[in-house]
Tab-separated table of C-alpha atoms in Angstrom:
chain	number	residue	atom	x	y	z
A	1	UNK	CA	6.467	73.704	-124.169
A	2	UNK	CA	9.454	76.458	-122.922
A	3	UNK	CA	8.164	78.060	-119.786
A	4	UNK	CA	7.999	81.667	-119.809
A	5	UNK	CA	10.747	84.494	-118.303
A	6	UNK	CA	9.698	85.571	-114.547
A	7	UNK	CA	11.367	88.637	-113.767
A	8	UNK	CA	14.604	86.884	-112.220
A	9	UNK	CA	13.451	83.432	-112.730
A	10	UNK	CA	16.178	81.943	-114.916
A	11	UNK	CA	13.304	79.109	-116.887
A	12	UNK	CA	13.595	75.893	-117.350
A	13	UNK	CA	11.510	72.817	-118.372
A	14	UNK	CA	12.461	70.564	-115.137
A	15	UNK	CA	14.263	70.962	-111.723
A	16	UNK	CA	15.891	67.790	-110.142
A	17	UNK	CA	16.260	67.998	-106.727
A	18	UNK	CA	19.216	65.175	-105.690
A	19	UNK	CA	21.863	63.962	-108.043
A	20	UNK	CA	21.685	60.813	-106.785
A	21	UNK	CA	21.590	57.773	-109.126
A	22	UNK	CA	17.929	58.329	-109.527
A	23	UNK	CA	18.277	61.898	-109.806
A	24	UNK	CA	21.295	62.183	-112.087
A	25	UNK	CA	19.477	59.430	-114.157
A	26	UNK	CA	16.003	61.508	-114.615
A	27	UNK	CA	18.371	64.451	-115.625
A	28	UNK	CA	20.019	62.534	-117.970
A	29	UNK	CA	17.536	60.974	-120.338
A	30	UNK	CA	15.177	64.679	-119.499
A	31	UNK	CA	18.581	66.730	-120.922
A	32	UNK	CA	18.629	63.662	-124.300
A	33	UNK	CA	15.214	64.281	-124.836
A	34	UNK	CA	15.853	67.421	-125.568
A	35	UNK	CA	14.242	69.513	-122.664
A	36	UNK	CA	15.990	71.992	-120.244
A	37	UNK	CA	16.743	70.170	-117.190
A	38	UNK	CA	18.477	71.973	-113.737
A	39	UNK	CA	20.184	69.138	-111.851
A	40	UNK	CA	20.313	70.717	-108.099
A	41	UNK	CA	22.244	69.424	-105.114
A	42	UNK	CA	24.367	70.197	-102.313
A	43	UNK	CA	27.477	68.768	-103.551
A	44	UNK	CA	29.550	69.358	-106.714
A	45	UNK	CA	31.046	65.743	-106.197
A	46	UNK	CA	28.637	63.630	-104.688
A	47	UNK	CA	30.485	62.231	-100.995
A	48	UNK	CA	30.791	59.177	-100.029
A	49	UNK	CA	28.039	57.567	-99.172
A	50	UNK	CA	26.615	53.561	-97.853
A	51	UNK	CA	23.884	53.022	-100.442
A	52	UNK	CA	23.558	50.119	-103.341
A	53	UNK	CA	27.230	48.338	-104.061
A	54	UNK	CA	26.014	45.648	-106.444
A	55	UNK	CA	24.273	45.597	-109.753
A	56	UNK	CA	23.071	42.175	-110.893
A	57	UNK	CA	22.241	41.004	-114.748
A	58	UNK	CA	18.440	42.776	-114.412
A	59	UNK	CA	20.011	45.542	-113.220
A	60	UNK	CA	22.578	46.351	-115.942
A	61	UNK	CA	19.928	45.623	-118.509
A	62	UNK	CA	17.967	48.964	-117.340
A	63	UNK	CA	21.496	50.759	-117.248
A	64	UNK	CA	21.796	49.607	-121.201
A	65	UNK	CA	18.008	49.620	-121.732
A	66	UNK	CA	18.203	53.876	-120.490
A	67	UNK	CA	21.078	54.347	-122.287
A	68	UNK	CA	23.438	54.627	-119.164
A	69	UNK	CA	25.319	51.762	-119.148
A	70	UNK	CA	28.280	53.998	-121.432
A	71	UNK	CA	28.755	56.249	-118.687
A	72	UNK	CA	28.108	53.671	-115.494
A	73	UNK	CA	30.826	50.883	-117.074
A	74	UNK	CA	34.097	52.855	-115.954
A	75	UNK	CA	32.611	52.789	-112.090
A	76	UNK	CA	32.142	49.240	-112.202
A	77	UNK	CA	34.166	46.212	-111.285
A	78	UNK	CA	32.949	43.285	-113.505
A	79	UNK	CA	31.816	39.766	-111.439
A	80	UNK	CA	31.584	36.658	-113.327
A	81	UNK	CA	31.255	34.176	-110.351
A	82	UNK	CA	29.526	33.877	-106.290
A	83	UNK	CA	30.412	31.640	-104.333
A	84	UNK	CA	26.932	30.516	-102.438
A	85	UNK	CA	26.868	29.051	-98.585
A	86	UNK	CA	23.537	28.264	-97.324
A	87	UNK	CA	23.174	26.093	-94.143
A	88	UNK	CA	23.074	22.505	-94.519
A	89	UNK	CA	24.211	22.304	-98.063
A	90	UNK	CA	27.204	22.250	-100.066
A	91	UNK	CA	28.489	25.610	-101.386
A	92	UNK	CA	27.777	25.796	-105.060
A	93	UNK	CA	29.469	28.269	-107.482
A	94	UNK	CA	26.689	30.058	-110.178
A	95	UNK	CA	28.217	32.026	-112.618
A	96	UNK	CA	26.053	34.928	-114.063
A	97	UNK	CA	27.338	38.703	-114.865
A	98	UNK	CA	27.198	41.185	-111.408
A	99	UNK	CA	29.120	44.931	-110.889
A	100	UNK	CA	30.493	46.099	-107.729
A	101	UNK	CA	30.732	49.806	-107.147
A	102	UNK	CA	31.171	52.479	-104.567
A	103	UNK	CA	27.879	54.468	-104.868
A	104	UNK	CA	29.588	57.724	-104.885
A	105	UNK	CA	31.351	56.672	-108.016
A	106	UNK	CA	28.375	55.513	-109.969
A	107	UNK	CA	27.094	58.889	-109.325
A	108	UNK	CA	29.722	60.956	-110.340
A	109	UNK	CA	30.445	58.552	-113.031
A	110	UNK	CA	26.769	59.136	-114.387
A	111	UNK	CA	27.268	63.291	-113.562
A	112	UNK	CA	30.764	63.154	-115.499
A	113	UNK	CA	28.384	61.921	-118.224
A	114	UNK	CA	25.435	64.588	-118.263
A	115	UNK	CA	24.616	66.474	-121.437
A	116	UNK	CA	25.466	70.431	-122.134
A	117	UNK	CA	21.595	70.455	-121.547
A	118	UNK	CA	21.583	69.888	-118.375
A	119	UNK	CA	22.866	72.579	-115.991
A	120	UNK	CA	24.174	71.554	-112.658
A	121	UNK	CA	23.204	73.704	-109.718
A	122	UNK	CA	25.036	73.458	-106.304
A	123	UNK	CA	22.990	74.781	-103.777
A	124	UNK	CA	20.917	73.887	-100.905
A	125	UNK	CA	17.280	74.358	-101.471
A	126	UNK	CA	15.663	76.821	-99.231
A	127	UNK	CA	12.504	77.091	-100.691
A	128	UNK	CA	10.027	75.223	-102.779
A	129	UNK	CA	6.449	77.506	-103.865
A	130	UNK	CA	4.599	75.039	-106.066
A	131	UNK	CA	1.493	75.586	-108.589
A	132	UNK	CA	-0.434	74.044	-111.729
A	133	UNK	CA	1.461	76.234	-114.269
A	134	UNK	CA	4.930	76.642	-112.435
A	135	UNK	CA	6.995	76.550	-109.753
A	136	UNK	CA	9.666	78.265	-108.217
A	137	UNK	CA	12.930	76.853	-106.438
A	138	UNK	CA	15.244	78.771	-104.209
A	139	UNK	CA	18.594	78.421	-103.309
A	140	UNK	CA	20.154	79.290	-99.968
A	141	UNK	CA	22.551	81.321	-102.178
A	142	UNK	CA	19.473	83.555	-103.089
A	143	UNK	CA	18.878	82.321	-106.744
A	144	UNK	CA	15.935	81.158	-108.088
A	145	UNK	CA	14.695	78.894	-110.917
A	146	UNK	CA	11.100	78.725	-112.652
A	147	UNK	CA	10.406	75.136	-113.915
A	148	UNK	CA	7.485	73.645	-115.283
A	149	UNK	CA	7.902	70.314	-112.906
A	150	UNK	CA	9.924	69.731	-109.806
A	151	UNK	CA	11.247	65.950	-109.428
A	152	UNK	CA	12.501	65.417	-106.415
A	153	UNK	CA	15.312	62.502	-105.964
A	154	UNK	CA	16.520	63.284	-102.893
A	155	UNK	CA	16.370	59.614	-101.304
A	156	UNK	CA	16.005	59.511	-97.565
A	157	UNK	CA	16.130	63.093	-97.231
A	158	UNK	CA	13.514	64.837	-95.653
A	159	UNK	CA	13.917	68.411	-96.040
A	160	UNK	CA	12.997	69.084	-99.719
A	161	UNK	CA	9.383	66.897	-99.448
A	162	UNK	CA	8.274	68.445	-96.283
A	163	UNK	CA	8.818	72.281	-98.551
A	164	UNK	CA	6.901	70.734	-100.891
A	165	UNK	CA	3.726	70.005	-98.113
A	166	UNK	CA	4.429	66.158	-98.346
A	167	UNK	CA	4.611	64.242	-95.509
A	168	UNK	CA	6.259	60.497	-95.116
A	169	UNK	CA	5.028	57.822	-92.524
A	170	UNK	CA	7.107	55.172	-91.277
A	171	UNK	CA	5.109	52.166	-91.352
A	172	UNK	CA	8.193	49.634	-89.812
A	173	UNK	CA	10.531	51.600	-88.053
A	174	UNK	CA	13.980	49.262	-87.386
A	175	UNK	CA	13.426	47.315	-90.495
A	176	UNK	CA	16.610	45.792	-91.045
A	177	UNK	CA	20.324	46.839	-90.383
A	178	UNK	CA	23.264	46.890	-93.300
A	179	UNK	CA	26.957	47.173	-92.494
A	180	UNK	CA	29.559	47.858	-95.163
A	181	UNK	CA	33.185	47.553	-94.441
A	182	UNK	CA	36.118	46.037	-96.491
A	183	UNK	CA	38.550	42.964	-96.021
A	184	UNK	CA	42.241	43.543	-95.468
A	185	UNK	CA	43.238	41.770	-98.245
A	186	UNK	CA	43.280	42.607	-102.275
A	187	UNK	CA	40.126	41.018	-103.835
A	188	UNK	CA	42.627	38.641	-106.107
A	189	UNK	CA	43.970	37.078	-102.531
A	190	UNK	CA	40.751	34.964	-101.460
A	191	UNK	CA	39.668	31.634	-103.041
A	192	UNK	CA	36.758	32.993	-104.829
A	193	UNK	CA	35.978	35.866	-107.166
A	194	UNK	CA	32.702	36.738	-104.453
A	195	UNK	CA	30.543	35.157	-102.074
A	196	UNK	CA	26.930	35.128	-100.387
A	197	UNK	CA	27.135	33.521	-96.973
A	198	UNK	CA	23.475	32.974	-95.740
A	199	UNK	CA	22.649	33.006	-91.639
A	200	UNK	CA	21.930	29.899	-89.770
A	201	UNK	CA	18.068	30.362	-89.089
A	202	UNK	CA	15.772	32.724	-86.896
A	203	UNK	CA	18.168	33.057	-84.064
A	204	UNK	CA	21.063	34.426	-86.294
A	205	UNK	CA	18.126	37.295	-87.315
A	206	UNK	CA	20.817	37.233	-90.471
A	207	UNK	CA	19.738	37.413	-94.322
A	208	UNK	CA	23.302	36.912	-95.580
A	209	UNK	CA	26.729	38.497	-95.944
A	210	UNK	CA	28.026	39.421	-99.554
A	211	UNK	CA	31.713	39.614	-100.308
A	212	UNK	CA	32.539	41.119	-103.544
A	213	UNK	CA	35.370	43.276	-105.521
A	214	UNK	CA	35.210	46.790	-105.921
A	215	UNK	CA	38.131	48.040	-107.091
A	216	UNK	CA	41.079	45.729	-105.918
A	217	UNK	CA	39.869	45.544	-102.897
A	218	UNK	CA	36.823	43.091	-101.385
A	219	UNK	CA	33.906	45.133	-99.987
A	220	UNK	CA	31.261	43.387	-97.784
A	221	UNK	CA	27.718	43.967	-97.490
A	222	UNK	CA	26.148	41.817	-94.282
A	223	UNK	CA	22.351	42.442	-94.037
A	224	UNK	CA	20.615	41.826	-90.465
A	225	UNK	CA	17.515	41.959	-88.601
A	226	UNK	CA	18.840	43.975	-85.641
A	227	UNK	CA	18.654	47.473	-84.367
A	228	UNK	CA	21.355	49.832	-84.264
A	229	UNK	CA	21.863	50.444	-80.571
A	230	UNK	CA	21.731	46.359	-79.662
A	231	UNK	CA	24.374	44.971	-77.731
A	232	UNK	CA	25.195	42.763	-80.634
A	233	UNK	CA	26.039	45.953	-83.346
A	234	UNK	CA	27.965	47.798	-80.515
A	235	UNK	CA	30.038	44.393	-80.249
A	236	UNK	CA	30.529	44.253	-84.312
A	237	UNK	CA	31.524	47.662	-84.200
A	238	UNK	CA	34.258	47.558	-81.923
A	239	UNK	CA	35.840	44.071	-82.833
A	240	UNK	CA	34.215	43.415	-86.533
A	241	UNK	CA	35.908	40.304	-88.126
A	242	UNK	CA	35.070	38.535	-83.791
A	243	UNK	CA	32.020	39.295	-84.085
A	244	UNK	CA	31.221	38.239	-87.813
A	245	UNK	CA	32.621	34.515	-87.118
A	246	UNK	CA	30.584	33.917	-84.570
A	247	UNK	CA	27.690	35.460	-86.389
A	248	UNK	CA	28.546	32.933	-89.393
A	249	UNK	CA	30.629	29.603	-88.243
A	250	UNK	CA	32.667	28.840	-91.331
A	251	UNK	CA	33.258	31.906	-93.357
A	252	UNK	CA	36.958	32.352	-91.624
A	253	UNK	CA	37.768	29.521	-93.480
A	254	UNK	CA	36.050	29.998	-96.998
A	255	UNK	CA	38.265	33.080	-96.825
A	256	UNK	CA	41.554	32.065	-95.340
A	257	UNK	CA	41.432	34.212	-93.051
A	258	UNK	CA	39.406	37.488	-91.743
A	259	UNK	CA	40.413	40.867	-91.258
A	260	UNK	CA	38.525	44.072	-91.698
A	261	UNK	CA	40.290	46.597	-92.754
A	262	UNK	CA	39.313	50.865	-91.429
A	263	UNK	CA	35.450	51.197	-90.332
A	264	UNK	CA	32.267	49.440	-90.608
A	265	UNK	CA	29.558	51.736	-91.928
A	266	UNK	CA	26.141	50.752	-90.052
A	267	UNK	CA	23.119	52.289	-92.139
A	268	UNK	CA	19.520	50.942	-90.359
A	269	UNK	CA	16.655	50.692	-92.876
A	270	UNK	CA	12.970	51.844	-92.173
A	271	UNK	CA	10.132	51.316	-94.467
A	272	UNK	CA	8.278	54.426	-95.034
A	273	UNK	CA	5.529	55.555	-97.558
A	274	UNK	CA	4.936	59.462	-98.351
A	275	UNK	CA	1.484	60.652	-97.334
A	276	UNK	CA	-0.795	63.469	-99.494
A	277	UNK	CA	1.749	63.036	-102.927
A	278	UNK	CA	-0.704	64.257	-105.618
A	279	UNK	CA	0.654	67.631	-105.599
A	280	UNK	CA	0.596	70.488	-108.173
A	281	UNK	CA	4.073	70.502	-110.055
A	282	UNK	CA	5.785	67.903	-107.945
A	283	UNK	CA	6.557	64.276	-108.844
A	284	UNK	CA	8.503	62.090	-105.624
A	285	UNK	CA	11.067	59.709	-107.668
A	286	UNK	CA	12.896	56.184	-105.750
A	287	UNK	CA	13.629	56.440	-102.160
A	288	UNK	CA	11.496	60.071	-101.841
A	289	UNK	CA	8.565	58.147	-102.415
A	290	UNK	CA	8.913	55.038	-100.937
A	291	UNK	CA	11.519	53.500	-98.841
A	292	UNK	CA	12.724	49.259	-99.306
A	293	UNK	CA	14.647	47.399	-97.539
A	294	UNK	CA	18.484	47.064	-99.592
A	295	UNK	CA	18.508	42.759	-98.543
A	296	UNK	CA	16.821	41.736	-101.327
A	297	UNK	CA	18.568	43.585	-104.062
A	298	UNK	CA	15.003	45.331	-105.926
A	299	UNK	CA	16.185	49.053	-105.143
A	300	UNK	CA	18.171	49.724	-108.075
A	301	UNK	CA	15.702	48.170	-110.033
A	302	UNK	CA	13.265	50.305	-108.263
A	303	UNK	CA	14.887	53.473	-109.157
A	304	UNK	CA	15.760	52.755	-112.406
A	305	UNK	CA	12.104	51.940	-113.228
A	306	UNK	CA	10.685	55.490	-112.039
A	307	UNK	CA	13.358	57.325	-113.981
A	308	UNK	CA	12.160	55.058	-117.142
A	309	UNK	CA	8.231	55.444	-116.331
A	310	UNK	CA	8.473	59.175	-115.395
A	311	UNK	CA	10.602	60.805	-117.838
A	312	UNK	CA	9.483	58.236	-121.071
A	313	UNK	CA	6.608	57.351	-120.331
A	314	UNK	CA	4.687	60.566	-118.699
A	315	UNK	CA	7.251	63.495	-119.074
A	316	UNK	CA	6.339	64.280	-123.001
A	317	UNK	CA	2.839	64.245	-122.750
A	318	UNK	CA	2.837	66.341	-119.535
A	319	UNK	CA	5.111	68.880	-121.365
A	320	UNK	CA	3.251	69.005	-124.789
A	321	UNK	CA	0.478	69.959	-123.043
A	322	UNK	CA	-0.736	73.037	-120.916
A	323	UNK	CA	-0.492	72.659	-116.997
A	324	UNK	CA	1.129	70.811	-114.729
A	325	UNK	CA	-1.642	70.100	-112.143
A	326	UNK	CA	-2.120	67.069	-109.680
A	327	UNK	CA	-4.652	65.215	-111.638
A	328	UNK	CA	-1.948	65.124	-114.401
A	329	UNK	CA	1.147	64.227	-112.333
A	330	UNK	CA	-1.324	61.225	-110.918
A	331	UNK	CA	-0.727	59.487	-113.898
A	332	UNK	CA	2.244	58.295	-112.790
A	333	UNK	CA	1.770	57.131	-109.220
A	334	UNK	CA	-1.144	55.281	-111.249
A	335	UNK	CA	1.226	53.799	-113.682
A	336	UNK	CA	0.581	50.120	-113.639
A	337	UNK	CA	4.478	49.446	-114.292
A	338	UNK	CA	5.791	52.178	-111.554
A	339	UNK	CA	2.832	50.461	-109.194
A	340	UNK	CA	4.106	46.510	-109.664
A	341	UNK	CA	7.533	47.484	-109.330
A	342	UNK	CA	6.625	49.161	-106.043
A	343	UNK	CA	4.703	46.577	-104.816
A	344	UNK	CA	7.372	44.005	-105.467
A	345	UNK	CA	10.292	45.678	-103.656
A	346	UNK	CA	7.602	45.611	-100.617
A	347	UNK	CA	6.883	42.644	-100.746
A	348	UNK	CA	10.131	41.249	-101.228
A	349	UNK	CA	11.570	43.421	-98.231
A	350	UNK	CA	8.486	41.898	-95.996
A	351	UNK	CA	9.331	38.517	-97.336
A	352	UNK	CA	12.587	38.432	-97.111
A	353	UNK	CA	13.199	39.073	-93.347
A	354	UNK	CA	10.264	37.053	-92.348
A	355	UNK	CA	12.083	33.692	-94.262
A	356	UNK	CA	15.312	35.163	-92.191
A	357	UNK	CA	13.818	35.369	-88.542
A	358	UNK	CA	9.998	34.121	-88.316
A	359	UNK	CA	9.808	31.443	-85.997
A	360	UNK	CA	7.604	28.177	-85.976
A	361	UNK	CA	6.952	24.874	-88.322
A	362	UNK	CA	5.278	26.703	-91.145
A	363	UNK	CA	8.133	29.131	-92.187
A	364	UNK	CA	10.388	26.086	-91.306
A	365	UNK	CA	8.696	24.416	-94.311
A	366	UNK	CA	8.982	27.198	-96.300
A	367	UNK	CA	12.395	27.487	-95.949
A	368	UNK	CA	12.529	23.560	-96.399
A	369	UNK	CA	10.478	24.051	-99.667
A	370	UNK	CA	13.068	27.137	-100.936
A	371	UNK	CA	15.959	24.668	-100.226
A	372	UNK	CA	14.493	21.932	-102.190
A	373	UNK	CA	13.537	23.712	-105.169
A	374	UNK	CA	17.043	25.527	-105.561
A	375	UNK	CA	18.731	22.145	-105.251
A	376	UNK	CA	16.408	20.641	-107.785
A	377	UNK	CA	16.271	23.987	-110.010
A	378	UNK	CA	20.479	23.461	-109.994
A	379	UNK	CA	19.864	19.795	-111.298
A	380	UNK	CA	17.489	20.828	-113.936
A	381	UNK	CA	19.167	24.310	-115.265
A	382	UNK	CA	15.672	26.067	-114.592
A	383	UNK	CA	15.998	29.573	-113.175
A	384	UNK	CA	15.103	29.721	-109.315
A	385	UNK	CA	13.093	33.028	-109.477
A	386	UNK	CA	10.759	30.805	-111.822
A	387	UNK	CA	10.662	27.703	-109.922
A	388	UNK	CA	10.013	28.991	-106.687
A	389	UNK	CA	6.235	29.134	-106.334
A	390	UNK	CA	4.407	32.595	-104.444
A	391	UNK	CA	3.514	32.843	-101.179
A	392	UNK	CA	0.680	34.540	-101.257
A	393	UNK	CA	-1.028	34.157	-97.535
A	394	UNK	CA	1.794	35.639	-95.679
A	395	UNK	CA	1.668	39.047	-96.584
A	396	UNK	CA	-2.280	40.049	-94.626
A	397	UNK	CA	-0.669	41.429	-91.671
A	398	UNK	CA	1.313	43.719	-93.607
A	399	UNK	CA	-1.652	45.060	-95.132
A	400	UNK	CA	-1.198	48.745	-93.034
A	401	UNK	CA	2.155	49.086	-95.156
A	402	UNK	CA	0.677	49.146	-98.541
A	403	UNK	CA	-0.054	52.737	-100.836
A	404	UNK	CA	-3.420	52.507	-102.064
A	405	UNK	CA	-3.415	49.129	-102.077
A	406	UNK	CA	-0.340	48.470	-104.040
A	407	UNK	CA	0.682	45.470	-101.192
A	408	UNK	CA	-1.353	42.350	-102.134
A	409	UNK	CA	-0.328	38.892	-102.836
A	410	UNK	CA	2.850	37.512	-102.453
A	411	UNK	CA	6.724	37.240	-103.785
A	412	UNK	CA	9.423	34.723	-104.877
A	413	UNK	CA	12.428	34.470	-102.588
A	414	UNK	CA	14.012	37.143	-104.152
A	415	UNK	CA	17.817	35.827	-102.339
A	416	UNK	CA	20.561	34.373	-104.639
């Protein structure tokens, strides 16, 4: 249903705030589905930026499943092969289909790709008045849009929300840590086409470093449990490739060598849920919503799964019909799929630093269990995610973390 001219108001059927990958998705399949779309952000080429760098074979199968994979394929560096090094066993080399990216080029690969439809707005967003039958978005520039629905995709952001009267809690500040850098050496140079290097146990407070191609060159990802003012992340800063083989005995090496080549990026991770959501004309997509921890590899997946819930499973309906009130927009935050996926990237950021860094003999035996069932699951052919069993006791403390109750039960290692 085409909103109606407002004076100055140039009218539309949805404003996107972030072009993002979630954003620039939503835009996307809004603009195919043949409604007006505004894509708005700050930048007409998205910067640089330390976000996801890997796509796995789940992954890639939304990209194709959304129709984006056309558009995402020239920003990718195919992977065939990883290299795995867990303590105490033997490395083993799985072969499956994985991307490496820079972020910034997925984006603006997916932008480069947009239809006519939808119109790309550079501009900061001063203001945000919201309603049941429209709302109204202006930019510092003075202009001003009338849409039907504001999505807002603006990640970590928190300018845009708190306009729109929704707050954000962080529930565990100093999550997790991830540093990005690159090796000095072309990607074709090391023994392997990538690797996953897993930490020692607790006292390493290491999930595990990723080396991968992007490009011709090798980009690494290391994931820790530390904060970002700690004596240790200081140290890695200043003297990078030291610092990492001592963190991980070994991996100088696997590689024949280490060097690090320009600056580590340091980016520490919070987990944070919005608070008071269910608002007239406003829907929170990915990262706006709901922050995850990037270790265990769900937040693309994450993403991708709002984009597909909001914009085919909700977006028609809301648009064929008068309104665009709370109760209406609730339909999504209620979506059973939207709500599991959710809950799994929790619970696989809560469970994967606690089988990283908790102490004592029962998460010893878990990570003894994990250990046996990936050497038998590589005997047998059977895929680990299915033969690791749940873990379903270990999550009750976490309880406080959960959004309307979305955090029960437990996970499968979700790790390589």
């Amino acid at each position: 249903m085409p909103i109606e001219q407002h004076g100055d108001l140039e009218p539309i059927d949805v404003a996107v705030i972030g072009a993002g990958l979630g954003g620039t998705a939503a835009a996307t399949l809004i603009a195919r589905a043949g409604h007006s779309v505004a894509l708005i952000d700050s930048h007409a080429v998205f910067p640089q930026e330390f976000r996801a760098e890997k796509l796995g074979g789940a992954h890639w199968a939304l990209f194709e499943r959304l129709g984006l994979a056309e558009a995402a394929r020239p920003a990718l560096t195919p992977i065939s092969s990883i290299d795995i090094h867990r303590p105490g066993a033997r490395p083993v080399r799985r072969f499956a289909d994985e991307y490496g990216f820079a972020y910034s080029d997925l984006v603006n690969a997916l932008r480069a790709g947009l239809l006519p439809g939808a119109a790309v707005q550079i501009g900061r967003v001063e203001a945000l008045e919201t309603g049941p039958e429209r709302q109204v978005v202006t930019l510092a520039d003075g202009r001003r849009l009338a849409a039907r629905l504001v999505v807002i995709a603006t990640g970590l952001g928190d300018s845009v929300r708190r306009k729109a009267g929704i707050g954000r809690v962080v529930r565990r500040p100093g999550h997790s840590l991830s540093l990005g850098f690159f090796l000095d050496r072309r990607a074709a140079a090391y023994p392997f086409e990538s690797l996953a290097w897993y930490g020692r146990g607790p006292c390493d407070r290491t999930a595990y470093l990723t080396l991968f191609p992007v490009g011709e060159g090798m980009r690494a990802n290391l994931f820790v449990y530390r904060g970002a003012n700690e004596d240790w992340t200081r140290a890695f800063r200043r003297e990078p490739a030291r610092t990492l083989a001592a963190l991980l005995p070994g991996i100088e090496a696997a590689c024949g060598g280490l060097g690090i080549d320009g600056r580590v990026q340091v980016r520490p991770i919070d987990l944070t849920i919005s608070q008071e959501y269910r608002r007239d004309g406003v829907v929170l997509l990915g990262d706006a919503f709901c922050t995850t921890c990037p270790a265990p590899g769900v937040g693309v997946r994450r993403v991708l799964t709002d984009v597909e819930r909001l914009v085919q499973g909700h977006l028609p309906g809301w648009l064929a019909t008068p309104g665009m009130g709370a109760d209406k927009i609730g339909a999504f935050y209620d979506d059973p799929v939207k709500r599991g996926s959710d809950a799994a990237a929790i619970r696989a950021s809560l469970f994967s630093r606690a089988m990283a860094v908790e102490p004592g003999p029962v998460w010893a035996v878990r990570r003894l269990r994990n250990g046996w069932v990936r050497r038998a699951a590589s005997l047998f052919g059977t895929r680990i995610a299915d033969a690791l069993p749940e873990a379903p006791t270990m999550m009750g403390s976490f309880a406080g973390l959960s959004h309307e109750g979305v955090l029960s039960g437990g996970t499968t290692d979700p790790r390589p």
